[in-house]
Short mmCIF file of C-alpha atoms in Angstrom, two decimals:
data_model
loop_
_atom_site.label_atom_id
_atom_site.label_comp_id
_atom_site.label_asym_id
_atom_site.label_seq_id
_atom_site.Cartn_x
_atom_site.Cartn_y
_atom_site.Cartn_z
CA MET K 1 -14.49 12.32 -2.62
CA THR K 2 -12.03 10.48 -0.39
CA ALA K 3 -8.30 11.15 -0.06
CA PHE K 4 -7.60 7.99 -2.08
CA ALA K 5 -9.64 9.04 -5.14
CA THR K 6 -6.68 10.40 -7.07
CA ALA K 7 -3.32 9.23 -8.42
CA THR K 8 -0.65 7.72 -6.22
CA GLY K 9 2.08 5.10 -6.21
CA VAL K 10 1.75 1.71 -4.60
CA GLY K 11 4.91 1.75 -2.50
CA SER K 12 8.29 0.53 -3.71
CA TRP K 13 10.65 2.53 -5.92
CA PRO K 14 13.85 1.70 -7.83
CA GLY K 15 17.33 2.74 -6.75
CA SER K 16 18.78 3.59 -3.38
CA SER K 17 18.60 7.39 -3.15
CA ALA K 18 15.84 8.54 -0.82
CA ARG K 19 16.39 12.15 -1.87
CA ASP K 20 16.03 11.45 -5.60
CA ALA K 21 12.90 9.36 -5.00
CA ALA K 22 11.28 12.01 -2.81
CA GLU K 23 11.93 14.79 -5.33
CA VAL K 24 10.27 12.79 -8.11
CA ILE K 25 7.29 11.74 -5.99
CA VAL K 26 6.62 15.25 -4.68
CA GLY K 27 7.09 16.75 -8.11
CA GLU K 28 4.89 14.34 -10.07
CA LEU K 29 2.06 13.38 -7.70
CA HIS K 30 -0.13 16.41 -7.05
CA ASN K 31 -2.61 15.10 -4.51
CA LEU K 32 -1.37 11.91 -2.85
CA PRO K 33 2.42 11.54 -2.84
CA HIS K 34 3.73 8.63 -0.82
CA LEU K 35 6.72 7.77 1.32
CA VAL K 36 8.43 5.20 -0.87
CA GLU K 37 10.27 2.00 0.01
CA LEU K 38 13.67 1.40 -1.62
CA PRO K 39 14.30 -2.38 -1.45
CA ALA K 40 17.57 -2.07 -3.41
CA ARG K 41 19.20 -0.90 -0.16
CA GLY K 42 18.98 -4.44 1.21
CA PRO K 43 17.51 -6.03 4.36
CA GLY K 44 15.43 -3.60 6.37
CA ALA K 45 14.44 -1.58 3.29
CA ASP K 46 11.89 -3.87 1.64
CA MET K 47 8.21 -4.06 2.54
CA ILE K 48 8.62 -6.62 5.33
CA GLY K 49 11.95 -5.23 6.48
CA ARG K 50 10.50 -1.76 6.94
CA ALA K 51 8.10 -3.21 9.51
CA ALA K 52 11.12 -3.74 11.76
CA ALA K 53 11.28 0.04 12.16
CA LEU K 54 7.56 0.30 12.90
CA LEU K 55 6.73 -2.50 15.31
CA VAL K 56 6.49 -1.63 19.00
CA ASP K 57 8.42 -3.91 21.36
CA ILE K 58 8.97 -6.59 18.70
CA ALA K 59 12.24 -6.95 16.82
CA PHE K 60 13.39 -9.31 14.10
CA ASP K 61 16.50 -10.42 12.30
CA THR K 62 17.40 -11.97 8.97
CA VAL K 63 17.45 -15.73 8.32
CA PRO K 64 18.03 -17.61 5.04
CA ARG K 65 14.31 -17.56 4.18
CA GLY K 66 13.76 -13.90 5.11
CA TYR K 67 13.02 -12.49 8.58
CA ARG K 68 12.51 -14.04 11.99
CA ILE K 69 11.20 -12.60 15.26
CA ALA K 70 14.19 -12.12 17.55
CA PRO K 71 14.87 -10.90 21.09
CA GLY K 72 16.44 -7.48 21.62
CA ARG K 73 17.10 -4.76 19.08
CA SER K 74 18.89 -6.57 16.25
CA ALA K 75 21.16 -5.10 13.60
CA VAL K 76 18.45 -5.31 10.95
CA THR K 77 15.98 -3.54 13.25
CA ARG K 78 18.47 -0.72 13.79
CA LYS K 79 19.17 -0.53 10.05
CA ALA K 80 15.45 -0.43 9.21
CA ALA K 81 14.91 2.41 11.67
CA SER K 82 17.86 4.34 10.24
CA LEU K 83 16.64 3.90 6.66
CA LEU K 84 13.11 4.95 7.54
CA GLU K 85 14.41 8.09 9.22
CA GLU K 86 16.47 8.80 6.10
CA ASP K 87 13.35 8.42 3.95
CA ILE K 88 11.33 10.77 6.17
CA ASP K 89 14.12 13.35 6.16
CA ALA K 90 14.27 13.22 2.35
CA LEU K 91 10.51 13.61 1.99
CA GLU K 92 10.46 16.50 4.46
CA GLU K 93 13.27 18.22 2.55
CA ALA K 94 11.45 17.84 -0.78
CA TRP K 95 8.20 18.99 0.87
CA GLU K 96 9.88 22.08 2.30
CA LYS K 97 11.56 22.89 -1.00
CA ALA K 98 8.20 22.69 -2.81
CA GLY K 99 6.62 25.03 -0.26
CA LEU K 100 4.04 22.44 0.78
CA ARG K 101 4.37 22.50 4.55
CA GLY K 102 0.96 23.16 6.04
CA SER K 103 -0.82 22.66 2.71
CA GLN K 104 -3.88 20.46 2.33
CA ARG K 105 -2.12 17.92 0.14
CA VAL K 106 -2.39 14.45 1.67
CA VAL K 107 0.56 12.07 2.06
CA LYS K 108 0.33 8.26 2.07
CA VAL K 109 2.49 5.84 4.03
CA GLN K 110 2.58 2.07 3.60
CA ALA K 111 3.32 -0.99 5.72
CA PRO K 112 2.68 -4.72 5.39
CA GLY K 113 -0.76 -5.63 6.66
CA PRO K 114 -1.15 -7.95 9.66
CA VAL K 115 -1.75 -11.11 7.60
CA THR K 116 1.10 -10.58 5.15
CA LEU K 117 3.45 -9.60 7.97
CA ALA K 118 2.61 -12.73 9.94
CA ALA K 119 2.91 -14.83 6.78
CA HIS K 120 6.43 -13.59 6.06
CA LEU K 121 7.84 -13.47 9.58
CA GLU K 122 9.17 -16.66 11.13
CA LEU K 123 8.81 -17.64 14.74
CA PRO K 124 12.00 -18.66 16.61
CA GLY K 125 11.25 -22.30 15.70
CA GLY K 126 11.09 -21.54 11.99
CA HIS K 127 7.34 -21.74 11.43
CA ARG K 128 5.42 -18.83 9.95
CA ALA K 129 4.09 -16.51 12.64
CA LEU K 130 0.72 -16.92 10.94
CA THR K 131 0.50 -20.45 12.39
CA ASP K 132 0.38 -19.08 15.96
CA ALA K 133 -2.78 -17.16 16.87
CA GLY K 134 -1.10 -15.49 19.84
CA ALA K 135 1.81 -14.31 17.71
CA VAL K 136 -0.59 -12.92 15.11
CA ARG K 137 -2.46 -10.94 17.76
CA ASP K 138 0.76 -9.56 19.23
CA LEU K 139 2.10 -8.59 15.80
CA THR K 140 -1.15 -6.88 14.87
CA THR K 141 -1.26 -4.85 18.08
CA SER K 142 2.39 -3.87 17.67
CA LEU K 143 1.91 -2.98 14.00
CA ALA K 144 -1.18 -0.87 14.68
CA GLU K 145 0.52 1.07 17.46
CA GLY K 146 3.65 1.55 15.38
CA MET K 147 1.74 2.81 12.35
CA ALA K 148 -0.29 5.19 14.50
CA ALA K 149 2.96 6.69 15.83
CA HIS K 150 4.50 6.77 12.33
CA ARG K 151 1.46 8.55 10.89
CA ALA K 152 1.45 11.08 13.73
CA GLN K 153 5.17 11.76 13.33
CA LEU K 154 4.83 12.45 9.62
CA GLN K 155 1.80 14.69 10.19
CA ARG K 156 3.81 16.75 12.69
CA ARG K 157 6.82 17.07 10.43
CA LEU K 158 4.99 17.92 7.20
CA GLU K 159 1.97 19.63 8.81
CA VAL K 160 -0.43 17.88 6.42
CA PRO K 161 -2.94 15.01 6.67
CA VAL K 162 -1.50 11.50 6.34
CA VAL K 163 -3.35 8.34 5.29
CA VAL K 164 -2.19 4.75 5.68
CA GLN K 165 -2.08 1.84 3.25
CA PHE K 166 -1.61 -1.73 4.44
CA ASP K 167 -0.09 -4.04 1.83
CA GLU K 168 -1.67 -7.49 1.83
CA PRO K 169 -0.31 -9.42 -1.18
CA SER K 170 -0.46 -12.69 0.80
CA LEU K 171 -4.06 -12.26 1.96
CA PRO K 172 -5.79 -14.40 -0.71
CA ALA K 173 -3.27 -17.22 -0.29
CA ALA K 174 -3.61 -17.13 3.50
CA LEU K 175 -7.40 -17.31 3.32
CA ALA K 176 -7.27 -20.20 0.84
CA GLY K 177 -4.62 -22.20 2.72
CA ARG K 178 -2.11 -21.95 -0.11
CA LEU K 179 0.88 -20.88 2.00
CA ALA K 180 3.57 -23.53 2.33
CA GLY K 181 4.81 -24.63 5.75
CA VAL K 182 8.40 -25.44 6.71
CA SER K 183 7.86 -28.95 5.30
CA SER K 184 5.16 -31.01 3.61
CA LEU K 185 4.10 -32.20 7.06
CA ASN K 186 3.62 -28.67 8.37
CA THR K 187 0.91 -27.05 6.29
CA VAL K 188 -0.43 -23.61 7.03
CA HIS K 189 -4.15 -23.91 7.62
CA PRO K 190 -6.49 -21.34 6.05
CA VAL K 191 -7.05 -18.22 8.09
CA ASP K 192 -10.65 -17.54 9.01
CA GLU K 193 -12.19 -14.46 7.36
CA ALA K 194 -13.71 -13.30 10.64
CA VAL K 195 -10.25 -13.33 12.22
CA VAL K 196 -8.77 -11.32 9.35
CA ASN K 197 -11.65 -8.86 9.52
CA ALA K 198 -10.99 -8.31 13.22
CA LEU K 199 -7.24 -7.83 12.62
CA LEU K 200 -7.80 -5.24 9.89
CA ASP K 201 -10.42 -3.39 11.90
CA GLU K 202 -8.08 -3.23 14.89
CA CYS K 203 -5.42 -1.65 12.69
CA VAL K 204 -7.91 0.87 11.28
CA GLU K 205 -9.19 1.83 14.73
CA VAL K 206 -5.75 2.33 16.27
CA VAL K 207 -4.12 4.05 13.29
CA GLY K 208 -6.97 6.52 12.81
CA GLY K 209 -7.90 8.47 9.70
CA ASP K 210 -8.53 6.89 6.31
CA VAL K 211 -6.90 3.50 5.84
CA GLY K 212 -6.57 1.62 2.56
CA LEU K 213 -5.51 -1.89 1.60
CA HIS K 214 -3.43 -2.90 -1.41
CA CYS K 215 -3.34 -6.37 -2.95
CA CYS K 216 -2.13 -7.07 -6.48
CA ALA K 217 -2.95 -10.80 -6.21
CA ALA K 218 -6.12 -12.31 -7.62
CA ASP K 219 -9.11 -13.59 -5.62
CA LEU K 220 -9.60 -10.70 -3.22
CA PRO K 221 -12.13 -11.41 -0.44
CA TRP K 222 -14.52 -8.61 -1.38
CA LYS K 223 -17.34 -9.71 0.92
CA MET K 224 -14.95 -9.58 3.87
CA LEU K 225 -13.53 -6.22 2.80
CA GLN K 226 -17.07 -4.90 2.48
CA ARG K 227 -17.68 -5.82 6.14
CA SER K 228 -14.43 -4.19 7.26
CA THR K 229 -13.73 -0.54 8.07
CA ILE K 230 -11.15 -0.28 5.27
CA MET K 231 -11.91 2.88 3.26
CA ALA K 232 -10.07 2.05 0.02
CA VAL K 233 -8.83 -1.01 -1.84
CA SER K 234 -6.04 -0.92 -4.41
CA VAL K 235 -5.90 -3.64 -7.10
CA ASP K 236 -4.20 -4.56 -10.39
CA VAL K 237 -6.71 -4.32 -13.27
CA GLN K 238 -4.99 -7.22 -15.05
CA THR K 239 -5.98 -9.67 -12.30
CA LEU K 240 -9.67 -8.75 -12.17
CA THR K 241 -12.26 -11.49 -12.61
CA ALA K 242 -16.04 -11.24 -12.88
CA ALA K 243 -16.26 -11.79 -9.12
CA ASP K 244 -13.78 -8.95 -8.58
CA LEU K 245 -15.89 -6.63 -10.69
CA ASP K 246 -18.95 -7.42 -8.59
CA GLY K 247 -16.91 -6.75 -5.45
CA ILE K 248 -15.62 -3.46 -6.81
CA GLY K 249 -19.13 -2.38 -7.66
CA GLU K 250 -20.45 -3.11 -4.18
CA PHE K 251 -17.43 -1.45 -2.55
CA ILE K 252 -17.91 1.74 -4.56
CA GLU K 253 -21.65 1.73 -3.89
CA SER K 254 -20.88 1.65 -0.15
CA GLY K 255 -19.25 5.09 -0.53
CA ARG K 256 -15.66 3.90 -0.50
CA THR K 257 -12.82 4.09 -3.01
CA VAL K 258 -11.16 1.62 -5.36
CA LEU K 259 -7.72 2.37 -6.79
CA LEU K 260 -7.13 0.67 -10.13
CA GLY K 261 -3.58 -0.26 -11.11
CA ALA K 262 -3.64 0.41 -14.84
CA VAL K 263 -0.01 1.33 -15.61
CA PRO K 264 2.59 -1.43 -16.17
CA THR K 265 5.23 -1.73 -13.45
CA THR K 266 8.06 -2.13 -15.96
CA ALA K 267 8.47 -0.43 -19.32
CA PRO K 268 6.42 -2.20 -22.03
CA ALA K 269 7.51 -2.40 -25.66
CA VAL K 270 5.04 0.38 -26.41
CA ALA K 271 4.23 2.73 -23.57
CA PRO K 272 0.54 3.60 -23.12
CA THR K 273 -0.61 7.17 -23.31
CA ALA K 274 -2.35 8.87 -20.42
CA GLU K 275 -5.54 8.74 -22.49
CA GLN K 276 -5.22 4.97 -22.84
CA VAL K 277 -4.65 4.57 -19.09
CA ALA K 278 -7.70 6.68 -18.35
CA ALA K 279 -9.76 4.68 -20.84
CA ALA K 280 -8.70 1.39 -19.23
CA VAL K 281 -9.81 2.63 -15.82
CA ALA K 282 -13.06 4.05 -17.17
CA ALA K 283 -13.80 0.73 -18.90
CA VAL K 284 -14.05 -0.93 -15.48
CA THR K 285 -16.60 1.49 -14.05
CA ASP K 286 -18.47 1.71 -17.37
CA ARG K 287 -18.83 -2.06 -17.37
CA LEU K 288 -20.32 -1.83 -13.88
CA GLY K 289 -22.85 0.75 -15.02
CA PHE K 290 -21.62 3.67 -12.91
CA ALA K 291 -22.03 7.27 -13.98
CA ARG K 292 -18.75 8.81 -15.09
CA ALA K 293 -18.73 11.09 -12.02
CA VAL K 294 -17.61 8.07 -9.98
CA LEU K 295 -14.21 8.30 -11.69
CA ARG K 296 -13.67 11.67 -10.05
CA ASP K 297 -15.19 10.87 -6.66
CA ARG K 298 -14.53 7.18 -5.90
CA VAL K 299 -11.70 5.91 -8.14
CA GLY K 300 -7.95 6.30 -7.88
CA VAL K 301 -5.26 5.49 -10.47
CA THR K 302 -1.94 3.75 -9.74
CA PRO K 303 0.71 1.58 -11.33
CA ALA K 304 -0.25 -2.11 -11.23
CA CYS K 305 2.02 -2.73 -8.23
CA GLY K 306 5.26 -1.47 -6.71
CA LEU K 307 7.94 -0.07 -9.01
CA ALA K 308 11.09 -1.53 -7.46
CA ALA K 309 11.85 -3.55 -10.62
CA ALA K 310 11.38 -0.58 -12.97
CA THR K 311 14.09 1.68 -14.31
CA PRO K 312 14.13 5.12 -12.68
CA GLY K 313 12.91 6.58 -15.97
CA TRP K 314 9.94 4.26 -16.24
CA ALA K 315 9.06 4.71 -12.56
CA ARG K 316 8.75 8.45 -13.16
CA THR K 317 6.73 7.84 -16.33
CA ALA K 318 4.41 5.40 -14.55
CA ILE K 319 3.36 7.83 -11.86
CA GLU K 320 3.17 10.67 -14.35
CA LEU K 321 0.75 8.61 -16.46
CA SER K 322 -1.28 7.79 -13.36
CA GLN K 323 -1.47 11.47 -12.41
CA ARG K 324 -2.44 12.60 -15.89
CA ALA K 325 -5.21 9.99 -16.03
CA ALA K 326 -6.52 11.11 -12.64
CA ASP K 327 -6.35 14.74 -13.80
CA ALA K 328 -8.51 13.84 -16.80
CA PHE K 329 -11.14 12.41 -14.45
CA ALA K 330 -11.01 15.51 -12.27
CA ASP K 331 -11.35 17.86 -15.27
CA ASP K 332 -14.10 16.10 -17.23
CA PRO K 333 -14.74 12.37 -16.73
CA GLU K 334 -17.35 12.42 -19.50
CA ALA K 335 -14.67 13.31 -22.04
CA VAL K 336 -12.61 10.17 -21.41
CA GLU K 337 -12.88 7.79 -24.36
#
């Protein structure tokens, strides 16, 4: 069983209170709570903005389309660092209050992966950083070093193991050449799979420990992920195709973990029960012909994607449903119907 074979959240969370978010996460997720992102706090708090606090020797600032690499330590870089420190303080406080310091519970931290980061960061001239191979290499090295330091810091402060998740929602589009350039004359050429594989493996090697990848977009490159050193892949069950199912099967057979996003990210008209969530996850592995024990050892349960757009009440419900489904697998996967 890997650290990822349990319930966890994907990353983002509604609202702007780091303390409230940490108390819910620590209270509801028994095995793999995560350090959330709170995008409602503005620039520097979203998935890409948080990277400003993590990168080593690279800063960026806001521009009309998002973020741009900039010289010096910009205001948004300082804000991102301050917000991240606030988030860590809140998680440490909730951890201490729950008496979990030094326990064997594992914590997860997230950051944009190298491809998505380069796809969403602009160069000084306005083009995506992804269009410049040198910029992509520099960003990847900086990201890997920053995440290694971030992981080590959290391990010291909580005295527990920490695993890392890289968010790659733009990966399929980057590989397929579907990312728009600054104009119709400036297209973004497809990124080579071998290049992406090398970038991800560099991040895994430098960060250390178990590293997962999340992507809620369709068309995941399963063959490439199979060749990588990524230990877990997190997906949305609603996007799965026949090719995805084959990829999931091979990934699990290789001894790694797949996290299935089976809980809606916003409140549906009729909320599913934990039994229905567990059944939806089990249906995937049953279809692939796996023994039910795989649900306990190689499968995690999550919301379909981040919860930033949810109400605080539904966000709590979503991770509670994920945890209860994972608990059912841990207790008796054969009993799930």
